[in-house]
Tab-separated table of C-alpha atoms in Angstrom:
chain	number	residue	atom	x	y	z
A	24	MET	CA	32.628	28.442	-4.705
A	25	ARG	CA	29.343	28.620	-6.644
A	26	LYS	CA	26.704	25.987	-5.890
A	27	ILE	CA	25.097	24.372	-8.918
A	28	SER	CA	21.587	22.961	-8.409
A	29	VAL	CA	20.783	19.495	-9.741
A	30	CYS	CA	17.307	18.401	-10.844
A	31	ASP	CA	16.878	14.648	-11.313
A	32	PHE	CA	14.191	13.568	-13.794
A	33	THR	CA	14.532	9.780	-13.457
A	34	LEU	CA	10.843	9.258	-12.649
A	35	ARG	CA	9.784	11.219	-15.728
A	36	GLN	CA	12.320	9.359	-17.863
A	37	LEU	CA	11.019	5.966	-16.740
A	38	ALA	CA	7.401	6.998	-17.307
A	39	GLU	CA	8.162	8.131	-20.862
A	40	GLU	CA	9.889	4.869	-21.785
A	41	GLU	CA	6.830	2.762	-22.575
A	42	ARG	CA	8.614	-0.541	-22.094
A	43	LYS	CA	9.190	0.292	-18.417
A	44	ASP	CA	6.284	-0.662	-16.148
A	45	ILE	CA	7.229	0.858	-12.797
A	46	LEU	CA	5.386	-0.294	-9.704
A	47	PHE	CA	4.079	2.017	-7.001
A	48	ARG	CA	6.681	0.963	-4.448
A	49	GLU	CA	9.461	1.308	-7.047
A	50	LYS	CA	8.488	4.915	-7.721
A	51	ILE	CA	8.623	5.597	-4.000
A	52	SER	CA	11.992	3.851	-3.786
A	53	VAL	CA	13.421	5.912	-6.655
A	54	ALA	CA	12.177	9.181	-5.114
A	55	ALA	CA	13.681	8.278	-1.732
A	56	CYS	CA	16.972	7.334	-3.412
A	57	ILE	CA	17.178	10.685	-5.260
A	58	ASP	CA	16.343	12.590	-2.082
A	59	ASN	CA	19.019	10.628	-0.227
A	60	PHE	CA	21.897	11.314	-2.604
A	61	GLY	CA	21.291	15.059	-2.572
A	62	ALA	CA	19.397	16.204	-5.691
A	63	ASP	CA	17.909	19.652	-5.176
A	64	LYS	CA	14.797	18.907	-7.209
A	65	ILE	CA	12.929	15.755	-8.273
A	66	GLU	CA	10.972	15.993	-11.514
A	67	LEU	CA	7.821	13.876	-11.844
A	68	ALA	CA	6.086	12.794	-15.036
A	69	ALA	CA	3.089	14.716	-16.320
A	70	VAL	CA	-0.207	13.588	-14.776
A	71	LYS	CA	-1.931	11.032	-17.016
A	72	SER	CA	-4.294	9.287	-14.610
A	73	PRO	CA	-5.397	11.889	-12.035
A	74	ARG	CA	-6.875	9.384	-9.576
A	75	GLU	CA	-3.878	7.056	-9.491
A	76	ASP	CA	-1.157	9.683	-9.954
A	77	ALA	CA	-2.576	11.781	-7.113
A	78	ILE	CA	-2.083	8.864	-4.713
A	79	VAL	CA	1.435	8.108	-5.987
A	80	TYR	CA	2.605	11.730	-5.966
A	81	LYS	CA	1.137	12.520	-2.554
A	82	THR	CA	2.899	9.459	-1.173
A	83	ILE	CA	6.166	10.609	-2.759
A	84	ALA	CA	5.601	14.056	-1.249
A	85	GLY	CA	5.434	12.422	2.164
A	86	VAL	CA	8.656	10.466	1.580
A	87	VAL	CA	10.805	13.268	0.135
A	88	LYS	CA	12.255	15.352	2.972
A	89	ASN	CA	14.896	17.569	1.335
A	90	SER	CA	14.321	17.900	-2.406
A	91	SER	CA	11.833	20.130	-4.180
A	92	LEU	CA	9.118	18.209	-6.062
A	93	ALA	CA	8.225	19.400	-9.585
A	94	VAL	CA	5.444	18.343	-11.966
A	95	PRO	CA	4.380	19.637	-15.426
A	96	VAL	CA	1.031	21.460	-15.440
A	97	GLY	CA	-0.248	20.448	-18.864
A	98	TYR	CA	-2.037	22.909	-21.143
A	99	THR	CA	-5.388	23.772	-19.535
A	100	GLU	CA	-6.614	25.381	-16.334
A	101	GLU	CA	-8.017	22.017	-15.250
A	102	SER	CA	-4.674	20.298	-15.771
A	103	VAL	CA	-2.937	23.056	-13.787
A	104	ASN	CA	-5.322	22.449	-10.882
A	105	THR	CA	-4.803	18.679	-11.122
A	106	ALA	CA	-1.019	19.015	-11.105
A	107	TRP	CA	-1.129	21.295	-8.077
A	108	GLU	CA	-3.378	18.888	-6.206
A	109	CYS	CA	-0.789	16.137	-6.758
A	110	VAL	CA	2.185	18.024	-5.247
A	111	SER	CA	0.561	20.598	-2.952
A	112	THR	CA	1.534	18.640	0.171
A	113	ALA	CA	5.221	18.492	-0.768
A	114	LYS	CA	7.777	20.365	1.339
A	115	ASP	CA	8.786	22.550	-1.622
A	116	PRO	CA	6.412	22.044	-4.597
A	117	CYS	CA	7.146	23.391	-8.071
A	118	LEU	CA	4.834	23.651	-11.090
A	119	GLN	CA	6.436	23.432	-14.522
A	120	VAL	CA	5.077	25.041	-17.686
A	121	VAL	CA	6.585	22.937	-20.475
A	122	LEU	CA	6.134	24.288	-24.023
A	123	PRO	CA	7.964	24.134	-27.370
A	124	VAL	CA	9.692	27.274	-28.645
A	125	ALA	CA	11.052	26.071	-32.014
A	126	THR	CA	8.938	27.180	-34.988
A	127	ALA	CA	8.394	23.703	-36.454
A	128	GLN	CA	7.428	22.149	-33.134
A	129	MET	CA	5.060	25.010	-32.208
A	130	GLU	CA	3.179	24.620	-35.480
A	131	TYR	CA	3.197	20.811	-35.388
A	132	SER	CA	2.085	20.416	-31.770
A	133	PHE	CA	-0.119	23.483	-31.276
A	134	ARG	CA	-0.663	24.960	-34.746
A	135	ALA	CA	0.593	28.158	-33.147
A	136	LYS	CA	2.700	31.039	-34.398
A	137	GLU	CA	5.052	32.992	-32.157
A	138	GLY	CA	2.414	35.461	-30.946
A	139	VAL	CA	-0.032	32.729	-29.919
A	140	MET	CA	2.695	30.759	-28.152
A	141	LEU	CA	3.723	33.831	-26.148
A	142	GLU	CA	0.078	34.144	-25.045
A	143	ASN	CA	0.017	30.453	-24.093
A	144	ILE	CA	3.173	30.879	-22.025
A	145	ALA	CA	1.761	33.938	-20.260
A	146	THR	CA	-1.591	32.252	-19.542
A	147	LEU	CA	-0.218	28.975	-18.208
A	148	VAL	CA	2.484	30.615	-16.088
A	149	SER	CA	-0.123	32.987	-14.611
A	150	LEU	CA	-2.487	30.093	-13.788
A	151	ALA	CA	0.347	28.118	-12.185
A	152	LYS	CA	1.497	31.168	-10.214
A	153	LYS	CA	-1.961	31.499	-8.637
A	154	LYS	CA	-1.507	28.011	-7.197
A	155	CYS	CA	2.199	27.893	-6.395
A	156	PRO	CA	4.894	30.550	-5.822
A	157	ASN	CA	7.539	28.283	-7.381
A	158	VAL	CA	6.854	28.181	-11.138
A	159	GLU	CA	9.390	26.986	-13.702
A	160	PHE	CA	9.226	27.622	-17.457
A	161	VAL	CA	10.744	24.836	-19.567
A	162	ALA	CA	11.648	25.684	-23.180
A	163	GLN	CA	11.510	22.194	-24.683
A	164	ASP	CA	13.590	22.634	-27.824
A	165	ALA	CA	15.511	25.792	-27.054
A	166	THR	CA	18.561	24.946	-29.190
A	167	ARG	CA	16.372	24.764	-32.315
A	168	ALA	CA	14.458	27.968	-31.594
A	169	ASP	CA	15.053	31.416	-33.060
A	170	GLY	CA	17.329	33.196	-30.580
A	171	GLU	CA	15.248	36.355	-30.360
A	172	PHE	CA	11.983	34.469	-29.877
A	173	LEU	CA	13.576	32.303	-27.186
A	174	LYS	CA	14.443	35.436	-25.218
A	175	LYS	CA	10.899	36.789	-25.700
A	176	ALA	CA	9.437	33.502	-24.448
A	177	CYS	CA	11.619	33.539	-21.349
A	178	LEU	CA	10.739	37.196	-20.663
A	179	ALA	CA	7.018	36.414	-21.019
A	180	ALA	CA	7.406	33.631	-18.458
A	181	LYS	CA	9.296	35.941	-16.092
A	182	GLU	CA	6.763	38.762	-16.394
A	183	ASN	CA	3.915	36.404	-15.499
A	184	GLY	CA	5.549	34.876	-12.438
A	185	ALA	CA	8.125	32.250	-13.419
A	186	VAL	CA	11.024	32.110	-10.965
A	187	CYS	CA	13.380	29.904	-13.022
A	188	ILE	CA	13.948	28.849	-16.629
A	189	THR	CA	15.074	25.567	-18.195
A	190	LEU	CA	16.615	25.457	-21.669
A	191	CYS	CA	16.517	22.048	-23.359
A	192	ASP	CA	18.658	20.549	-26.086
A	193	ASP	CA	16.327	17.754	-27.175
A	194	ALA	CA	18.243	17.032	-30.371
A	195	GLY	CA	21.600	16.582	-28.652
A	196	SER	CA	23.375	18.075	-31.648
A	197	SER	CA	24.645	21.380	-30.204
A	198	PHE	CA	28.313	21.881	-29.461
A	199	PRO	CA	29.247	22.942	-25.903
A	200	GLU	CA	30.166	26.453	-27.085
A	201	GLU	CA	26.725	26.808	-28.716
A	202	ILE	CA	25.069	25.820	-25.434
A	203	ALA	CA	27.211	28.387	-23.614
A	204	GLU	CA	26.273	31.125	-26.066
A	205	MET	CA	22.554	30.411	-25.681
A	206	VAL	CA	22.789	30.354	-21.888
A	207	ALA	CA	24.710	33.630	-21.723
A	208	SER	CA	22.230	35.346	-24.056
A	209	VAL	CA	19.082	34.242	-22.172
A	210	LYS	CA	20.657	34.819	-18.760
A	211	LYS	CA	21.570	38.384	-19.710
A	212	GLU	CA	18.059	39.062	-21.030
A	213	CYS	CA	15.885	37.657	-18.223
A	214	GLY	CA	18.210	37.375	-15.220
A	215	LEU	CA	16.360	34.393	-13.681
A	216	PRO	CA	18.030	31.239	-12.303
A	217	LEU	CA	18.598	29.028	-15.321
A	218	TYR	CA	18.815	25.233	-15.752
A	219	VAL	CA	19.975	23.266	-18.789
A	220	SER	CA	18.622	19.857	-19.807
A	221	LEU	CA	20.866	18.292	-22.430
A	222	SER	CA	20.503	15.176	-24.551
A	223	ASP	CA	23.527	12.890	-24.691
A	224	ARG	CA	22.879	11.435	-28.154
A	225	ALA	CA	26.240	12.737	-29.360
A	226	ASN	CA	28.029	12.075	-26.049
A	227	MET	CA	28.437	15.798	-25.399
A	228	ALA	CA	25.979	16.335	-22.522
A	229	VAL	CA	28.511	16.635	-19.692
A	230	ALA	CA	30.783	18.882	-21.777
A	231	GLY	CA	27.754	20.998	-22.677
A	232	ALA	CA	26.735	21.211	-19.030
A	233	VAL	CA	30.203	22.372	-18.005
A	234	SER	CA	30.159	25.036	-20.740
A	235	ALA	CA	26.665	26.132	-19.638
A	236	VAL	CA	27.815	26.463	-16.029
A	237	LYS	CA	30.809	28.540	-17.122
A	238	ALA	CA	28.416	30.782	-19.068
A	239	GLY	CA	26.234	31.389	-16.021
A	240	ALA	CA	23.811	28.453	-15.771
A	241	ASP	CA	22.632	27.883	-12.207
A	242	GLY	CA	21.616	24.242	-12.512
A	243	VAL	CA	21.555	21.091	-14.632
A	244	LYS	CA	19.088	18.260	-15.132
A	245	THR	CA	20.186	14.643	-14.923
A	246	SER	CA	18.718	11.141	-14.721
A	247	MET	CA	19.775	7.920	-13.004
A	248	VAL	CA	18.918	5.891	-16.136
A	249	GLY	CA	18.390	6.440	-19.845
A	250	GLU	CA	20.140	5.930	-23.162
A	251	ALA	CA	20.361	9.551	-24.374
A	252	VAL	CA	20.390	11.565	-21.153
A	253	MET	CA	23.046	13.137	-18.981
A	254	LEU	CA	23.488	10.568	-16.242
A	255	THR	CA	23.526	11.779	-12.643
A	256	GLU	CA	26.541	9.637	-11.849
A	257	LYS	CA	28.614	11.040	-14.754
A	258	PHE	CA	27.896	14.647	-13.846
A	259	ALA	CA	28.638	14.004	-10.158
A	260	GLN	CA	31.953	12.400	-11.090
A	261	THR	CA	32.865	15.389	-13.261
A	262	VAL	CA	32.130	17.846	-10.462
A	263	SER	CA	34.070	15.680	-8.012
A	264	ALA	CA	37.105	15.651	-10.311
A	265	LYS	CA	37.038	19.221	-11.657
A	266	GLY	CA	34.769	21.155	-9.291
A	267	THR	CA	37.642	22.998	-7.633
A	268	ALA	CA	39.096	24.063	-10.969
A	269	LEU	CA	35.675	25.245	-12.116
A	270	ASP	CA	34.975	26.849	-8.716
A	271	ILE	CA	31.642	25.000	-8.441
A	272	CYS	CA	30.050	22.447	-6.109
A	273	THR	CA	26.752	20.541	-5.795
A	274	SER	CA	24.804	18.815	-3.028
A	275	LEU	CA	25.304	15.433	-4.699
A	276	LYS	CA	26.876	12.722	-2.532
A	277	LEU	CA	29.028	10.631	-4.819
A	278	THR	CA	29.346	7.664	-2.432
A	279	GLU	CA	25.563	7.385	-2.036
A	280	ILE	CA	25.125	7.760	-5.791
A	281	HIS	CA	27.462	4.841	-6.518
A	282	ARG	CA	25.637	2.631	-4.021
A	283	ASP	CA	22.002	3.738	-4.342
A	284	ILE	CA	21.839	4.243	-8.092
A	285	ARG	CA	23.267	0.817	-8.814
A	286	ASN	CA	21.058	-0.958	-6.276
A	287	THR	CA	17.855	0.909	-7.130
A	288	ALA	CA	18.203	1.473	-10.863
A	289	GLU	CA	19.475	-2.011	-11.680
A	290	HIS	CA	16.628	-3.580	-9.714
A	291	ILE	CA	14.062	-1.494	-11.578
A	292	LEU	CA	15.505	-2.166	-15.017
A	293	MET	CA	15.743	-5.879	-14.260
A	294	ASN	CA	12.161	-6.201	-13.074
A	295	ALA	CA	10.342	-3.668	-15.278
A	296	GLY	CA	8.206	-5.182	-17.978
A	297	SER	CA	5.998	-8.163	-17.193
A	298	ARG	CA	4.022	-7.707	-14.004
A	299	GLY	CA	1.414	-9.672	-12.075
A	300	THR	CA	-1.894	-7.999	-12.948
A	301	VAL	CA	-5.601	-8.286	-12.434
A	302	SER	CA	-7.540	-9.177	-15.561
A	303	GLU	CA	-9.838	-6.627	-17.191
A	304	GLU	CA	-12.929	-8.657	-16.349
A	305	ILE	CA	-12.792	-9.729	-12.743
A	306	SER	CA	-15.248	-10.999	-10.160
A	307	GLY	CA	-14.845	-10.905	-6.404
A	308	ALA	CA	-14.170	-14.637	-6.296
A	309	ASP	CA	-11.343	-14.287	-8.845
A	310	VAL	CA	-9.258	-11.786	-6.876
A	311	PHE	CA	-5.591	-12.704	-6.895
A	312	LEU	CA	-3.023	-10.094	-5.893
A	313	ASP	CA	0.674	-10.433	-5.147
A	314	ALA	CA	3.762	-8.298	-4.655
A	315	GLU	CA	3.864	-7.455	-8.373
A	316	SER	CA	0.304	-6.096	-8.515
A	317	SER	CA	0.022	-2.387	-9.306
A	318	LEU	CA	-2.153	0.229	-7.631
A	319	ALA	CA	-4.516	0.020	-10.610
A	320	ASP	CA	-4.822	-3.754	-10.093
A	321	VAL	CA	-5.678	-3.317	-6.420
A	322	THR	CA	-8.190	-0.546	-7.153
A	323	LYS	CA	-9.872	-2.764	-9.740
A	324	ALA	CA	-10.033	-5.688	-7.314
A	325	ILE	CA	-11.533	-3.479	-4.598
A	326	ALA	CA	-14.241	-2.346	-7.016
A	327	ALA	CA	-14.895	-5.966	-8.007
A	328	LEU	CA	-15.692	-6.751	-4.364
A	329	GLY	CA	-18.327	-4.016	-4.426
A	330	TYR	CA	-16.529	-1.230	-2.551
A	331	GLU	CA	-16.483	2.409	-3.624
A	332	LEU	CA	-13.402	3.796	-1.871
A	333	SER	CA	-11.750	7.182	-2.159
A	334	ASP	CA	-8.374	7.506	-3.874
A	335	GLU	CA	-6.749	7.949	-0.471
A	336	ASP	CA	-8.311	4.758	0.902
A	337	ASN	CA	-7.338	2.789	-2.222
A	338	GLY	CA	-3.770	3.947	-1.591
A	339	LYS	CA	-3.912	2.866	2.060
A	340	VAL	CA	-5.131	-0.606	1.095
A	341	TYR	CA	-2.390	-0.864	-1.534
A	342	LYS	CA	0.326	-0.013	0.977
A	343	ALA	CA	-1.106	-2.521	3.458
A	344	LEU	CA	-1.144	-5.172	0.725
A	345	ALA	CA	2.531	-4.522	-0.037
A	346	GLN	CA	3.392	-5.121	3.620
A	347	VAL	CA	1.382	-8.344	3.723
A	348	CYS	CA	3.012	-9.615	0.522
A	349	GLU	CA	6.437	-9.312	2.135
A	350	LYS	CA	5.437	-12.281	4.314
A	351	LYS	CA	2.648	-13.914	2.294
A	352	HIS	CA	3.063	-14.745	-1.399
A	353	SER	CA	-0.413	-13.672	-2.488
A	354	VAL	CA	-3.836	-12.658	-1.204
A	355	GLY	CA	-7.347	-13.486	-2.339
A	356	SER	CA	-10.715	-11.850	-1.842
A	357	LYS	CA	-11.025	-12.700	1.873
A	358	GLU	CA	-7.634	-11.296	2.771
A	359	LEU	CA	-8.281	-8.200	0.639
A	360	GLU	CA	-11.570	-7.584	2.441
A	361	ALA	CA	-9.754	-7.796	5.776
A	362	LEU	CA	-7.255	-5.201	4.526
A	363	ILE	CA	-10.098	-2.941	3.399
A	364	ALA	CA	-11.788	-3.263	6.763
A	365	SER	CA	-8.582	-2.522	8.654
A	366	ASN	CA	-7.174	0.296	6.537
A	367	ALA	CA	-9.864	2.013	4.472
A	368	MET	CA	-12.173	4.774	5.601
A	369	GLN	CA	-10.977	4.911	9.196
A	370	VAL	CA	-13.311	7.378	10.889
A	371	PRO	CA	-13.930	8.895	14.322
A	372	SER	CA	-15.884	6.551	16.607
A	373	THR	CA	-19.449	7.764	17.009
A	374	TYR	CA	-20.497	4.618	18.882
A	375	HIS	CA	-18.294	3.009	21.542
A	376	MET	CA	-18.911	-0.386	23.126
A	377	ILE	CA	-19.276	-0.185	26.918
A	378	SER	CA	-20.168	-3.790	27.725
A	379	TYR	CA	-21.937	-6.861	26.490
A	380	VAL	CA	-23.382	-10.056	27.928
A	381	ALA	CA	-24.241	-13.027	25.726
A	382	ASN	CA	-25.348	-16.574	26.405
A	383	CYS	CA	-26.232	-19.567	24.300
A	384	SER	CA	-27.853	-22.932	24.762
A	385	ASN	CA	-28.737	-26.015	22.724
A	386	ILE	CA	-32.253	-26.051	24.164
A	387	GLY	CA	-33.314	-22.469	23.542
A	388	SER	CA	-32.569	-19.182	21.807
A	389	SER	CA	-29.462	-17.219	22.602
A	390	MET	CA	-29.769	-13.815	24.200
A	391	ALA	CA	-27.425	-10.825	24.291
A	392	GLN	CA	-27.366	-7.418	25.948
A	393	VAL	CA	-25.119	-4.726	24.458
A	394	SER	CA	-24.488	-1.263	25.935
A	395	LEU	CA	-23.071	1.512	23.726
A	396	GLU	CA	-21.916	5.060	24.379
A	397	TYR	CA	-23.267	7.693	22.002
A	398	ASN	CA	-22.594	11.428	22.479
A	399	GLY	CA	-22.171	10.944	26.231
A	400	ASP	CA	-25.351	8.885	26.587
A	401	THR	CA	-25.655	5.148	27.194
A	402	LEU	CA	-27.756	3.106	24.787
A	403	SER	CA	-28.714	-0.487	25.627
A	404	GLY	CA	-30.369	-3.217	23.660
A	405	VAL	CA	-31.445	-6.759	24.482
A	406	ALA	CA	-32.303	-9.294	21.793
A	407	THR	CA	-32.519	-12.996	21.080
A	408	GLY	CA	-31.155	-14.705	18.012
A	409	ASP	CA	-29.636	-17.763	16.433
A	410	GLY	CA	-26.482	-17.889	18.511
A	411	PRO	CA	-24.674	-15.297	20.635
A	412	ILE	CA	-23.272	-13.316	17.700
A	413	ASP	CA	-26.602	-13.041	15.883
A	414	SER	CA	-28.328	-11.950	19.098
A	415	ALA	CA	-25.535	-9.406	19.778
A	416	PHE	CA	-25.955	-7.876	16.319
A	417	ARG	CA	-29.715	-7.635	16.876
A	418	ALA	CA	-29.093	-5.971	20.245
A	419	ILE	CA	-26.875	-3.360	18.583
A	420	GLU	CA	-29.590	-2.647	16.010
A	421	GLN	CA	-32.097	-2.260	18.842
A	422	SER	CA	-29.752	0.199	20.563
A	423	VAL	CA	-29.241	2.411	17.489
A	424	GLY	CA	-32.793	2.016	16.222
A	425	HIS	CA	-31.890	0.917	12.701
A	426	HIS	CA	-31.564	-2.366	10.812
A	427	TYR	CA	-28.672	-2.840	8.389
A	428	GLU	CA	-28.335	-5.661	5.890
A	429	LEU	CA	-25.528	-8.025	6.909
A	430	ASP	CA	-23.824	-8.723	3.572
A	431	ASP	CA	-21.001	-10.883	4.919
A	432	PHE	CA	-19.521	-12.105	8.190
A	433	GLN	CA	-16.196	-13.921	8.634
A	434	VAL	CA	-14.182	-15.067	11.638
A	435	GLN	CA	-10.721	-16.583	11.837
A	436	ALA	CA	-7.897	-17.139	14.320
A	437	VAL	CA	-4.845	-14.958	13.732
A	438	THR	CA	-2.651	-16.586	16.399
A	439	GLN	CA	-2.273	-20.159	17.632
A	440	GLY	CA	-3.146	-21.849	20.911
A	441	LYS	CA	-6.180	-21.956	23.167
A	442	GLU	CA	-5.844	-18.236	23.860
A	443	ALA	CA	-5.705	-17.428	20.164
A	444	LEU	CA	-6.534	-13.906	19.022
A	445	GLY	CA	-9.655	-13.923	16.869
A	446	SER	CA	-10.350	-11.614	13.925
A	447	ALA	CA	-13.864	-10.818	12.765
A	448	LEU	CA	-14.918	-9.122	9.529
A	449	VAL	CA	-18.392	-7.640	9.185
A	450	ARG	CA	-19.715	-6.219	5.943
A	451	LEU	CA	-22.869	-4.094	6.126
A	452	ARG	CA	-24.856	-2.782	3.188
A	453	ASN	CA	-26.646	0.553	3.434
A	454	ASN	CA	-28.366	2.313	0.519
A	455	GLY	CA	-26.652	-0.087	-1.860
A	456	LYS	CA	-23.128	0.699	-0.610
A	457	LEU	CA	-20.831	-1.647	1.319
A	458	TYR	CA	-19.077	-0.800	4.582
A	459	SER	CA	-16.663	-3.221	6.223
A	460	GLY	CA	-15.492	-3.344	9.815
A	461	ASN	CA	-12.778	-5.325	11.538
A	462	GLY	CA	-12.466	-6.400	15.165
A	463	LEU	CA	-9.818	-8.266	17.175
A	464	SER	CA	-10.219	-9.998	20.538
A	465	THR	CA	-9.417	-13.254	22.325
A	466	ASP	CA	-13.226	-13.501	22.612
A	467	ILE	CA	-14.733	-14.087	19.178
A	468	VAL	CA	-18.081	-12.605	20.252
A	469	GLY	CA	-16.324	-9.435	21.385
A	470	ALA	CA	-14.333	-9.307	18.124
A	471	SER	CA	-17.575	-9.638	16.155
A	472	ILE	CA	-19.282	-6.844	18.093
A	473	ARG	CA	-16.289	-4.564	17.600
A	474	ALA	CA	-16.272	-5.316	13.865
A	475	TYR	CA	-19.997	-4.516	13.594
A	476	ILE	CA	-19.567	-1.224	15.468
A	477	ASN	CA	-16.549	-0.349	13.291
A	478	ALA	CA	-18.659	-0.745	10.140
A	479	LEU	CA	-21.563	1.107	11.780
A	480	ASN	CA	-19.345	4.089	12.573
A	481	LYS	CA	-18.318	4.304	8.914
A	482	ILE	CA	-21.948	4.437	7.837
A	483	VAL	CA	-22.785	7.126	10.393
A	484	TYR	CA	-19.709	9.181	9.450
A	485	GLU	CA	-20.449	9.134	5.719
A	486	GLU	CA	-24.094	10.019	6.257
A	487	GLY	CA	-23.040	12.954	8.425
């Protein structure tokens, strides 16, 4: 029995439907669902926002355990590099070169004749091959292309490193026997594994897929949702009913598809559209984020508070926010700062607290002694100040030999009772940049010292 591969392009389909506003966690949920029900490949949308998409796609790469992860490479060397960066950590990454092959579309989109388009195919496939061994050539409008040129295009892709071909019927107007004829012709010419991606505008996608498989196609492309696409559930049902007669099988799990597609897809379609967002002009005091806030909203709010975080750290804060919002309806600037301190820019500890002693009095200055470990040595500082925490911070500065501007300091109880656990947030400013640290302890002075040292370690790490 011949195994037919299935590539699911739900995430690309949702991204291309402008009315669908899909949240970060929903994209992850869809990817996990597809991986769970047995698709061999998951197709992502083309990269539009490199900073945000890199975080989303890398997170998906960490979630997907079985399926290959594919992304279009765009049309330039820079876009090829960006696409590869997004999926390079996946278990089985794939770069897709997606180009038109019909005369009208080549001239409309690229102002290119056949010769120029063959050069474009060769160049992009070669660039992608340098990054990734798994390169797929996608002929966007294959059913409207000249048959001889289509074969030349597929051969050019093969000669420059493509390992599989996809033929698309974007118009959805080809009869099943026409699809079969095209598949047989290209398969005979190039000999590579071949997928078909068929529109269902005329309700012939499944019939066309069956004819393509009979003619030698090695895989099909489906989607969980969409008005004019071959639905994953319909194709899986067809294989379940007639797979033995056709002598084919897939990795799709029909039971999981019935359950997961309905639960996941219906939730997305119901909730896509209006989302809780952060306004374009925002100040730190105006931060309001909830479970419906997107990664872009969180990134904007972080910047409004004065932080310059990496894409990876923005993603970590976003994921932490999602967990908090499962229990708390919304968060403001103080809670967001605590999340930044706890999750962003976690670095190796250069300074470790060994011990501290602090005292205070209403008739004199407070005094603190703090001992730190640094590269195997012990550093100690003693200082007075306005209260035990102020004197402890001064003692730390005396130990490290440097004064940092204290931009903000917050303390709060995170548990109840007389032995409550205290949380301290310290925000230091160095060379105009903010660094936040978080500390927990039943002793609020100890929590404050730990928070200060946490922020200090981030400064030292970034400065090398």
